[in-house]
mmCIF file of C-alpha atoms in Angstrom:
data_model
loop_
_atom_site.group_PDB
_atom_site.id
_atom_site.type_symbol
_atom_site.label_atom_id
_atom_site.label_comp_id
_atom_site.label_asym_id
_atom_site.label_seq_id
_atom_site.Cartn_x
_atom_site.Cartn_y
_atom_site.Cartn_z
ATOM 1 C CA UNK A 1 7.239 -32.501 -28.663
ATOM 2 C CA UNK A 2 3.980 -33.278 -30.285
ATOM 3 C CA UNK A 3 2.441 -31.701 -33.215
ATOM 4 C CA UNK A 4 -0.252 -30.326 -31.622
ATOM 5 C CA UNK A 5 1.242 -29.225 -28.584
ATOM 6 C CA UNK A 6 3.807 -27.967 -30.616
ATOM 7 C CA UNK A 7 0.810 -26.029 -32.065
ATOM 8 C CA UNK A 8 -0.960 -24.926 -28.996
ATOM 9 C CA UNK A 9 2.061 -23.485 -27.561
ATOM 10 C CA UNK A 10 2.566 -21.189 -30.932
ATOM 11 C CA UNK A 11 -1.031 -20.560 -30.387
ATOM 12 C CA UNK A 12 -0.816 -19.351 -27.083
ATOM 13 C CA UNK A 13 2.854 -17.543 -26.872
ATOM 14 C CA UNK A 14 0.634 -14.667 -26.582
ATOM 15 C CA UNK A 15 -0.062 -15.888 -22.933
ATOM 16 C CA UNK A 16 2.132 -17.422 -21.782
ATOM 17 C CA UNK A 17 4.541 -14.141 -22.309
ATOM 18 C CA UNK A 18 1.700 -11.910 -21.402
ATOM 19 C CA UNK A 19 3.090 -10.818 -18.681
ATOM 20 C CA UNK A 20 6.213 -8.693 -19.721
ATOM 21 C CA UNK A 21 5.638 -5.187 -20.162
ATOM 22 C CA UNK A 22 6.733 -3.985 -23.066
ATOM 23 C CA UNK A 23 9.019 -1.144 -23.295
ATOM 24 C CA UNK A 24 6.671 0.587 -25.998
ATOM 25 C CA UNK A 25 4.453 0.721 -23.607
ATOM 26 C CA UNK A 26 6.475 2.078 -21.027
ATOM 27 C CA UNK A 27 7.376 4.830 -23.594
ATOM 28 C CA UNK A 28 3.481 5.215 -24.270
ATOM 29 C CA UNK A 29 2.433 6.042 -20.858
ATOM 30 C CA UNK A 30 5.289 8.080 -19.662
ATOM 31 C CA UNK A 31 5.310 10.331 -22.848
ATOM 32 C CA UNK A 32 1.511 10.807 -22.777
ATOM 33 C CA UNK A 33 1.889 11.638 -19.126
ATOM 34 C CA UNK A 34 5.200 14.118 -19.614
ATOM 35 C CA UNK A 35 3.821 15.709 -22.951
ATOM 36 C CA UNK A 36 3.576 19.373 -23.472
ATOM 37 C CA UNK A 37 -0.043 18.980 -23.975
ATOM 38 C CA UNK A 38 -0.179 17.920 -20.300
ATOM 39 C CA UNK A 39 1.193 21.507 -19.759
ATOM 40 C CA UNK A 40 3.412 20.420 -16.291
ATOM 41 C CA UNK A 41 -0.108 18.424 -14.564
ATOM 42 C CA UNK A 42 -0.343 21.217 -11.803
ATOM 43 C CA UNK A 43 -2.904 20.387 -9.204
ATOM 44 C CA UNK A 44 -6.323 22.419 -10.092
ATOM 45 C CA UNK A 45 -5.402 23.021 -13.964
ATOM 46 C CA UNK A 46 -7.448 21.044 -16.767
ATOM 47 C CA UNK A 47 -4.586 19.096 -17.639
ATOM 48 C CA UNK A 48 -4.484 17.760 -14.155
ATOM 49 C CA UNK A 49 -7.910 16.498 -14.226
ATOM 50 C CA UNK A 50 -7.098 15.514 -17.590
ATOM 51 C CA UNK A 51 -4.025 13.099 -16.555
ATOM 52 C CA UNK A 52 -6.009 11.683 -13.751
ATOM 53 C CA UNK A 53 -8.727 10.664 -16.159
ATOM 54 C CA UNK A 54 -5.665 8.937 -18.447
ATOM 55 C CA UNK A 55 -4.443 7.054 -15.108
ATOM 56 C CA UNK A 56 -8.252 5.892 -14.837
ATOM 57 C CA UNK A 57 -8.431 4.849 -18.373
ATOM 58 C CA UNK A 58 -5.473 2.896 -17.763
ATOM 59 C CA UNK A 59 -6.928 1.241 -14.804
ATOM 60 C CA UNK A 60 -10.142 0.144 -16.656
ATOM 61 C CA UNK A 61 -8.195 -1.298 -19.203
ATOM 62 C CA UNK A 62 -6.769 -3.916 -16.662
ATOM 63 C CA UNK A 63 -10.051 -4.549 -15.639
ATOM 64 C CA UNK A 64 -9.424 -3.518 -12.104
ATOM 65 C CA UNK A 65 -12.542 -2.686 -9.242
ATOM 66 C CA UNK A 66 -12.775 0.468 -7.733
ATOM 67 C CA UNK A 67 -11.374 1.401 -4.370
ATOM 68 C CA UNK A 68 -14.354 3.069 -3.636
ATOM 69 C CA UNK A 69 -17.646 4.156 -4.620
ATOM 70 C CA UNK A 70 -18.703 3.826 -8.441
ATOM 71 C CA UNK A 71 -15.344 5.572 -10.440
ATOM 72 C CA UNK A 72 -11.488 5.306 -9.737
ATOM 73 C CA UNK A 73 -11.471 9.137 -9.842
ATOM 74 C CA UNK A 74 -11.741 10.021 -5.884
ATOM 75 C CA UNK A 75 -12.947 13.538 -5.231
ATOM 76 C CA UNK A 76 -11.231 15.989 -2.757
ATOM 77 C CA UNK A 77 -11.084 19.719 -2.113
ATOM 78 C CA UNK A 78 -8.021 21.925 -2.986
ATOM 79 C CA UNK A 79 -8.673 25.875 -2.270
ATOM 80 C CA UNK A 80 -12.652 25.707 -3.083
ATOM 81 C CA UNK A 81 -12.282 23.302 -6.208
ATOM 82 C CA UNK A 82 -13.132 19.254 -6.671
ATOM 83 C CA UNK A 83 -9.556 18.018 -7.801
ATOM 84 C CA UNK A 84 -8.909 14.059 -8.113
ATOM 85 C CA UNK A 85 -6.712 11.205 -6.534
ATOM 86 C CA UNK A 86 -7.093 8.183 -8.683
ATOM 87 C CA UNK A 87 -7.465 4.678 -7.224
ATOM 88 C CA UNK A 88 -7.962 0.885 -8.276
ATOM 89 C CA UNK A 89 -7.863 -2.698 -6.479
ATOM 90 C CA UNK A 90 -6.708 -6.210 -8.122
ATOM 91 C CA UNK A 91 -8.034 -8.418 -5.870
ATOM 92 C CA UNK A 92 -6.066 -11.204 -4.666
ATOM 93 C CA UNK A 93 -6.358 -14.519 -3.446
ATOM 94 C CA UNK A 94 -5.499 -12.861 0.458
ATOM 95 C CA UNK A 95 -7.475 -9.389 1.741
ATOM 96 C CA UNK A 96 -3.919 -8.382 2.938
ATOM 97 C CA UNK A 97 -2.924 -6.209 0.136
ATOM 98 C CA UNK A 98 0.309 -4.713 -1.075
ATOM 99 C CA UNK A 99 -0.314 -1.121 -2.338
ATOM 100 C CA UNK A 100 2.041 1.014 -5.295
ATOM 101 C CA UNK A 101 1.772 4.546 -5.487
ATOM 102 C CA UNK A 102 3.070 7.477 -7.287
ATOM 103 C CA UNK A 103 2.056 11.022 -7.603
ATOM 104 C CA UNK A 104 0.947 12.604 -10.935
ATOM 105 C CA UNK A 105 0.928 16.341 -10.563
ATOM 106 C CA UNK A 106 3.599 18.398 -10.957
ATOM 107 C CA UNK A 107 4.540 22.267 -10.782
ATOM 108 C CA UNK A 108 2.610 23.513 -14.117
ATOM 109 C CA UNK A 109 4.371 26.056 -16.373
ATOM 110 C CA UNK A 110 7.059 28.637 -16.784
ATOM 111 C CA UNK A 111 7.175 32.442 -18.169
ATOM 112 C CA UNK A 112 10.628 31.390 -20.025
ATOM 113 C CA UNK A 113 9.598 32.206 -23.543
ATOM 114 C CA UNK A 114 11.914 29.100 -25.014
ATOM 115 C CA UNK A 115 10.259 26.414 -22.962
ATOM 116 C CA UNK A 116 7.057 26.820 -20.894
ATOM 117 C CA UNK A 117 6.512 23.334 -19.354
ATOM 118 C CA UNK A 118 7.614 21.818 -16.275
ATOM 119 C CA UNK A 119 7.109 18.082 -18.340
ATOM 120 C CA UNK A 120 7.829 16.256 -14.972
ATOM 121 C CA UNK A 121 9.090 13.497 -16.991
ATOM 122 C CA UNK A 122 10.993 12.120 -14.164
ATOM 123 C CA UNK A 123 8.825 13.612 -11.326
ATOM 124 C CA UNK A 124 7.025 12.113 -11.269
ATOM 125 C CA UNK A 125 5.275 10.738 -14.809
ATOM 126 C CA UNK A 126 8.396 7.753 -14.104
ATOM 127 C CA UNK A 127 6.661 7.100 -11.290
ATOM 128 C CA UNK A 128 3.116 6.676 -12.202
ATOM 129 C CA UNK A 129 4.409 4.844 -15.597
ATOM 130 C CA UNK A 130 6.245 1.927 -13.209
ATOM 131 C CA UNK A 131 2.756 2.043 -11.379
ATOM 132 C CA UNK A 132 0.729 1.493 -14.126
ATOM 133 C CA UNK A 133 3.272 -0.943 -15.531
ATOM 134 C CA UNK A 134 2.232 -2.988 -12.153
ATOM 135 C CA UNK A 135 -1.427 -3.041 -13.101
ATOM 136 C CA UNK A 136 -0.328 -3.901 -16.797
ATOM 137 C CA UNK A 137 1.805 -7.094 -15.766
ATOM 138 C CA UNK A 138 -0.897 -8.609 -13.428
ATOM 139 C CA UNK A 139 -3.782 -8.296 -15.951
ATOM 140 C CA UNK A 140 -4.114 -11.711 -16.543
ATOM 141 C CA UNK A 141 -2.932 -12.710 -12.896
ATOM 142 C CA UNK A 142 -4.106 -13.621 -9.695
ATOM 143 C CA UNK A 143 -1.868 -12.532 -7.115
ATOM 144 C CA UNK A 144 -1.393 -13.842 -3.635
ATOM 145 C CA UNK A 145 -2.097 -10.416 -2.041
ATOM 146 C CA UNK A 146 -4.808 -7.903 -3.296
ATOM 147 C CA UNK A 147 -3.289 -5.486 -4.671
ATOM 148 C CA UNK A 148 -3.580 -1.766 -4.930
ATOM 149 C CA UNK A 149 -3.262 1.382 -7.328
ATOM 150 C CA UNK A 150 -3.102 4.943 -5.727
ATOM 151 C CA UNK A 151 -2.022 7.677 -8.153
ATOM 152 C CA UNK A 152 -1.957 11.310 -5.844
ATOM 153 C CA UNK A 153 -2.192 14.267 -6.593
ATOM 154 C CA UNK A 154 -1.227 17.620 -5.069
ATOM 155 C CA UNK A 155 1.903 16.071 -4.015
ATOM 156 C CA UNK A 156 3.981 19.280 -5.200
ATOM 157 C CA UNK A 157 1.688 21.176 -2.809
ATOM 158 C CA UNK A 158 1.924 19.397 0.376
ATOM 159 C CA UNK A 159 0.948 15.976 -0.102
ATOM 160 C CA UNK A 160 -2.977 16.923 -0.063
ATOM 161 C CA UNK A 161 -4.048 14.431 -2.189
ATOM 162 C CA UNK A 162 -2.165 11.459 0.001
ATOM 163 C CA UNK A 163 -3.670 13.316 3.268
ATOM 164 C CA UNK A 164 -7.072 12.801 1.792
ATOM 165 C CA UNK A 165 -7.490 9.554 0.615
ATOM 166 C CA UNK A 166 -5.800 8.263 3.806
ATOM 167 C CA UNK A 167 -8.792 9.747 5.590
ATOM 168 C CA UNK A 168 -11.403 8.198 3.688
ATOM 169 C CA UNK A 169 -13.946 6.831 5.978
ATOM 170 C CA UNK A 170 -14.880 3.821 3.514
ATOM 171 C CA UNK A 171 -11.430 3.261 2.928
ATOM 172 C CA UNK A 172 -10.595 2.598 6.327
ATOM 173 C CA UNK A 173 -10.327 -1.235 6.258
ATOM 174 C CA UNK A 174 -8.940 -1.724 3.098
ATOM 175 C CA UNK A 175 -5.903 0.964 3.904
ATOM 176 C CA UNK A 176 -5.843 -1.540 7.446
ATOM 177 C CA UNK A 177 -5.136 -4.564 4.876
ATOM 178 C CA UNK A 178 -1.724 -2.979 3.499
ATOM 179 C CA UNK A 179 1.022 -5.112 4.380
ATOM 180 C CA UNK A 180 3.265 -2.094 2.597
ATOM 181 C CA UNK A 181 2.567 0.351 0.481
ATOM 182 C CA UNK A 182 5.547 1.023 -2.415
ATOM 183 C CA UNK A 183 5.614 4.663 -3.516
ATOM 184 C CA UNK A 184 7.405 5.305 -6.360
ATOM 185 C CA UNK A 185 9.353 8.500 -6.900
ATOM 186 C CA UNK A 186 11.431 9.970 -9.584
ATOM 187 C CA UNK A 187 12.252 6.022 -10.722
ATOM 188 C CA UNK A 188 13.490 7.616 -14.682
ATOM 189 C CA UNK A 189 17.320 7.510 -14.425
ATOM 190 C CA UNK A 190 19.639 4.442 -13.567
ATOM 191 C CA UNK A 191 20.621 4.928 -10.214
ATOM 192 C CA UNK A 192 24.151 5.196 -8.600
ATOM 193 C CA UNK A 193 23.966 1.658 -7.466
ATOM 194 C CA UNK A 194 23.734 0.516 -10.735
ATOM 195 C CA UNK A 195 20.907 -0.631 -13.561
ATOM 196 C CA UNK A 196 18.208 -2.584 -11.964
ATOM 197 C CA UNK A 197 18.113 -0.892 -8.515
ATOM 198 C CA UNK A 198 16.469 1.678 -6.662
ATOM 199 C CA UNK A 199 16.716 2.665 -2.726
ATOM 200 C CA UNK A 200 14.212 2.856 -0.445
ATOM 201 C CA UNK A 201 13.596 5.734 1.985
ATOM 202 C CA UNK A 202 13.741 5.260 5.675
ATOM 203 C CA UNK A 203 15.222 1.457 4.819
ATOM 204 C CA UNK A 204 16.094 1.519 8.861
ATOM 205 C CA UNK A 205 12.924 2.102 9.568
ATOM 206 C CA UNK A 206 11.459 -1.453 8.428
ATOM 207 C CA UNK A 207 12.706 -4.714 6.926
ATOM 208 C CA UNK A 208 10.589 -4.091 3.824
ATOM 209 C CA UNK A 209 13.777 -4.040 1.859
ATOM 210 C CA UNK A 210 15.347 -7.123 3.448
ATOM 211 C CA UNK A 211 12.036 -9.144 3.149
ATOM 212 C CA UNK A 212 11.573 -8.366 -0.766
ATOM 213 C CA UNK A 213 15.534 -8.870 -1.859
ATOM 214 C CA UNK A 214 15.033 -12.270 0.148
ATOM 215 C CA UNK A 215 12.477 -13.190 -2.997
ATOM 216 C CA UNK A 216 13.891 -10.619 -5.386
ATOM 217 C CA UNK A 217 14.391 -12.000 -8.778
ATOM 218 C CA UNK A 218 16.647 -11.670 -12.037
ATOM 219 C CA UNK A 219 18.786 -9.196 -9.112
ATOM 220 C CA UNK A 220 16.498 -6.414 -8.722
ATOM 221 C CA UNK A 221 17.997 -5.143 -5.638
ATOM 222 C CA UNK A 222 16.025 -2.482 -3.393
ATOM 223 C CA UNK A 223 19.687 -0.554 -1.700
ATOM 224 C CA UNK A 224 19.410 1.412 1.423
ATOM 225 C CA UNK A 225 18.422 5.533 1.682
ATOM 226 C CA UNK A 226 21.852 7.017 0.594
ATOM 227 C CA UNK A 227 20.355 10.240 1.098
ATOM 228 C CA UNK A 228 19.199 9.827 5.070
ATOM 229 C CA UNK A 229 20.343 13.857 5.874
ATOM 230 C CA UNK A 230 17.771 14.431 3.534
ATOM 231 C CA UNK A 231 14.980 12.923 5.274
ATOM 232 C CA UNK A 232 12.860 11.853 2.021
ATOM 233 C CA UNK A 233 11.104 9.396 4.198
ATOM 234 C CA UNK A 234 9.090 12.232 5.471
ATOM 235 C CA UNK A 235 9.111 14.577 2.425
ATOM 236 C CA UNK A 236 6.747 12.322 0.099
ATOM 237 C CA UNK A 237 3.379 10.940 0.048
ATOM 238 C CA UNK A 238 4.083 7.447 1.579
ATOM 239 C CA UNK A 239 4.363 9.506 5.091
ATOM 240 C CA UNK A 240 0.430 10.290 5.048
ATOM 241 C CA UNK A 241 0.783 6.047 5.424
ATOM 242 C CA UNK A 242 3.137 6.353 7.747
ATOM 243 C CA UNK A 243 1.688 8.308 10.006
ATOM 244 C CA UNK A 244 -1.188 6.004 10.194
ATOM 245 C CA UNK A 245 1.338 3.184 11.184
ATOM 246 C CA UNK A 246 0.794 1.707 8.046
ATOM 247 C CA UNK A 247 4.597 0.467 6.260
ATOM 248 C CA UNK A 248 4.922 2.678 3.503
ATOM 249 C CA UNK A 249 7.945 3.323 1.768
ATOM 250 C CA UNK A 250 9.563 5.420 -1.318
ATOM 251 C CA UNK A 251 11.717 3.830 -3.771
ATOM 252 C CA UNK A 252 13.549 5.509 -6.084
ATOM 253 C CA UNK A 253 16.655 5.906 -8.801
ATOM 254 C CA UNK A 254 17.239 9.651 -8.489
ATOM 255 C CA UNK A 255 20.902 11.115 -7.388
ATOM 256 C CA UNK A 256 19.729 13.724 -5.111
ATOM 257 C CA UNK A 257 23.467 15.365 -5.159
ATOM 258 C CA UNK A 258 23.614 15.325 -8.261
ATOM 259 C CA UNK A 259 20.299 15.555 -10.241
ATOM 260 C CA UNK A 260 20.288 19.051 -11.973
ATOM 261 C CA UNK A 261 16.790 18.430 -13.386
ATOM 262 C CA UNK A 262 15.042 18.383 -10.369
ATOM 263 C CA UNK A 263 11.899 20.923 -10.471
ATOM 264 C CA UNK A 264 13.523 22.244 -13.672
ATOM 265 C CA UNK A 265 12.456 22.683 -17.493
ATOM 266 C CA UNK A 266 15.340 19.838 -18.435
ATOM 267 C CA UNK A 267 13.198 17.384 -16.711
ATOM 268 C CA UNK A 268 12.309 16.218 -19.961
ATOM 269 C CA UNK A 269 11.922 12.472 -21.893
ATOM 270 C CA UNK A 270 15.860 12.867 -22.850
ATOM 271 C CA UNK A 271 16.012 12.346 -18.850
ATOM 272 C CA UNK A 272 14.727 8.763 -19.092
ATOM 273 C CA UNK A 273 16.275 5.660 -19.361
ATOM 274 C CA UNK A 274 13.608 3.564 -20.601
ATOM 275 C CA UNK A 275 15.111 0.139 -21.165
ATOM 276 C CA UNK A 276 16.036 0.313 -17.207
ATOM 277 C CA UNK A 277 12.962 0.869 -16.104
ATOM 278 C CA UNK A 278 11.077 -1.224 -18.283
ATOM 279 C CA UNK A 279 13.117 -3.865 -16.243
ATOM 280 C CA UNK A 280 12.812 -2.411 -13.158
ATOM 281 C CA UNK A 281 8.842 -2.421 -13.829
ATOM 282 C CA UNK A 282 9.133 -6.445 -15.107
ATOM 283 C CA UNK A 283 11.644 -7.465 -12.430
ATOM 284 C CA UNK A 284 9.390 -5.930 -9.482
ATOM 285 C CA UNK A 285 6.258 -7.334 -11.048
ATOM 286 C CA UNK A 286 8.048 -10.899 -11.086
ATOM 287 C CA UNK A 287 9.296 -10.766 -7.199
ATOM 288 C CA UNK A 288 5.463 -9.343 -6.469
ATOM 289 C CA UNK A 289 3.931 -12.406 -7.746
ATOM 290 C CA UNK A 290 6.356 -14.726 -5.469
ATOM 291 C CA UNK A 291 5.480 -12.842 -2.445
ATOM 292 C CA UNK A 292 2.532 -13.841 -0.162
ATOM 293 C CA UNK A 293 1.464 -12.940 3.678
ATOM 294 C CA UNK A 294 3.537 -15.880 4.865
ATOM 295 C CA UNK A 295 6.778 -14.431 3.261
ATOM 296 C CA UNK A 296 6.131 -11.092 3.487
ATOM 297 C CA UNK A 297 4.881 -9.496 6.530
ATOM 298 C CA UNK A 298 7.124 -6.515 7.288
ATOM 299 C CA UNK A 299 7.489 -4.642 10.398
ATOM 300 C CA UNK A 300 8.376 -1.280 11.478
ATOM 301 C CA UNK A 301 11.138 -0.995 14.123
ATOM 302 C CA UNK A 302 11.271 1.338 16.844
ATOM 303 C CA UNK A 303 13.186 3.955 15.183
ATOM 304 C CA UNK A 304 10.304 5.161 12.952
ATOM 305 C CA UNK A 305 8.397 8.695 14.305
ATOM 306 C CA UNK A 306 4.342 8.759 13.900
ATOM 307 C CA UNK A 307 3.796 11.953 14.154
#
């Protein structure tokens, strides 16, 4: 090796490892996001407007455009009040675009004198971390797809925030342009199939899953829906998607037979398991950047309901 490539590569380390989220950060963002001071992010509080404007700082720091109009805040009604979805594009070398989602509210605060807050750690501030932890790895890239960033809110109240943006007339082509939309939900623990995994909901009802572990890399492994009685396919945001006949899918780590934090005060930072999904976060963002509209075009099969 030459001196002074020797010397531009120390230079430029910085680069060249860019890419890897850091787990500090991942602790950053999902303790800002679960902190008491967030008081449990229930749609139409302060704190809920104030976590959507943290999810759009994070966004402008990665330099990303708008989805639409002139903020990434995107305005909707809840019960007589303006509450907020939040919503940023990366654009790619292709208009077909892969989208990642996550809801940020959660169900607010307790009369339990000993702890008040519903933190949400795991529902769903996991989910928006692994989100923003997308943006945060392709910073400095230029994907194959376009990609885009959809933090909803009201999810904890019926999915209103997903059933609004999905309606957006100016939004109508670019939601047209989703090859599949990712949805992450309640991603904080390692899940029974092991560290580096999560499971998809409705996994019959596409070949998302096939198509992605095809390119997957370092063994990030997307399992099937172990939870199918349950029908979480229908029960989270990515249905507003769905029934648009858009591919839209949740992933997640969380034991549904077995997850005693669910909706409860314990869902808490103590929850998380942040070196796994620090490598969750890096492992997805490094099977994202090998995918492209040749390689990944998923379909729906004909067991998936519309309505």
């Amino acid at each position: 090796m030459s001196k002074f490539f020797f010397l531009w590569l120390l230079g430029n380390s910085s680069l060249l490892f860019s890419q890897e989220v850091s787990k500090k950060r991942v602790v950053e963002v999902l303790s800002h996001l679960a902190s008491d001071e967030m008081k449990g992010r229930e749609i139409g509080t302060p704190e809920n407007e104030t976590a959507a404007l943290y999810i759009a700082q994070k966004f402008a720091e990665n330099k990303l455009d708008y989805c639409v109009g002139h903020s990434y805040l995107v305005p909707f009604n809840y019960r007589g009040k303006i509450v907020y979805n939040v919503c940023a594009i990366k654009k790619g070398k292709s208009e077909k675009t892969l989208a990642f989602s996550a809801h940020f509210d959660h169900i607010g605060i307790s009369d339990n004198p000993r702890d008040q807050v519903f933190n949400g750690a795991d529902d769903n501030a996991s989910g928006v971390t692994a989100m923003i932890g997308l943006a945060d790895y392709f910073k400095t890239k230029e994907p194959d797809f376009s990609l885009m960033f959809i933090a909803f809110n009201g999810e904890e109240k019926g999915m209103k925030g997903s059933k609004a943006i999905v309606e957006i007339p100016d939004l109508q082509t670019k939601h047209q342009n989703i090859a599949a939309l990712f949805n992450f939900e309640m991603v904080a623990t390692v899940s029974q199939f092991g560290p580096n995994a999560l499971y998809m909901t409705g996994d019959e009802f596409s070949d998302v899953d096939e198509l992605f572990n095809a390119q997957s890399i370092n063994n990030l492994k997307i399992q099937p829906d172990p939870h199918i009685g349950q029908q979480l396919f229908y029960r989270s945001d990515n249905v507003s998607f769905v029934k648009k006949k858009i591919i839209a899918h949740s992933l997640s780590t969380v034991d549904m037979t077995k997850a005693k934090h669910y909706h409860q005060l314990n869902d808490d930072l103590e929850i998380v398991d942040f070196d796994n999904l620090t490598e969750i976060i890096n492992n997805f963002g490094k099977t994202i950047e090998k995918l492209n509209p040749q390689n990944f075009a998923p379909k729906y099969t004909d067991k998936v309901s519309f309505e």
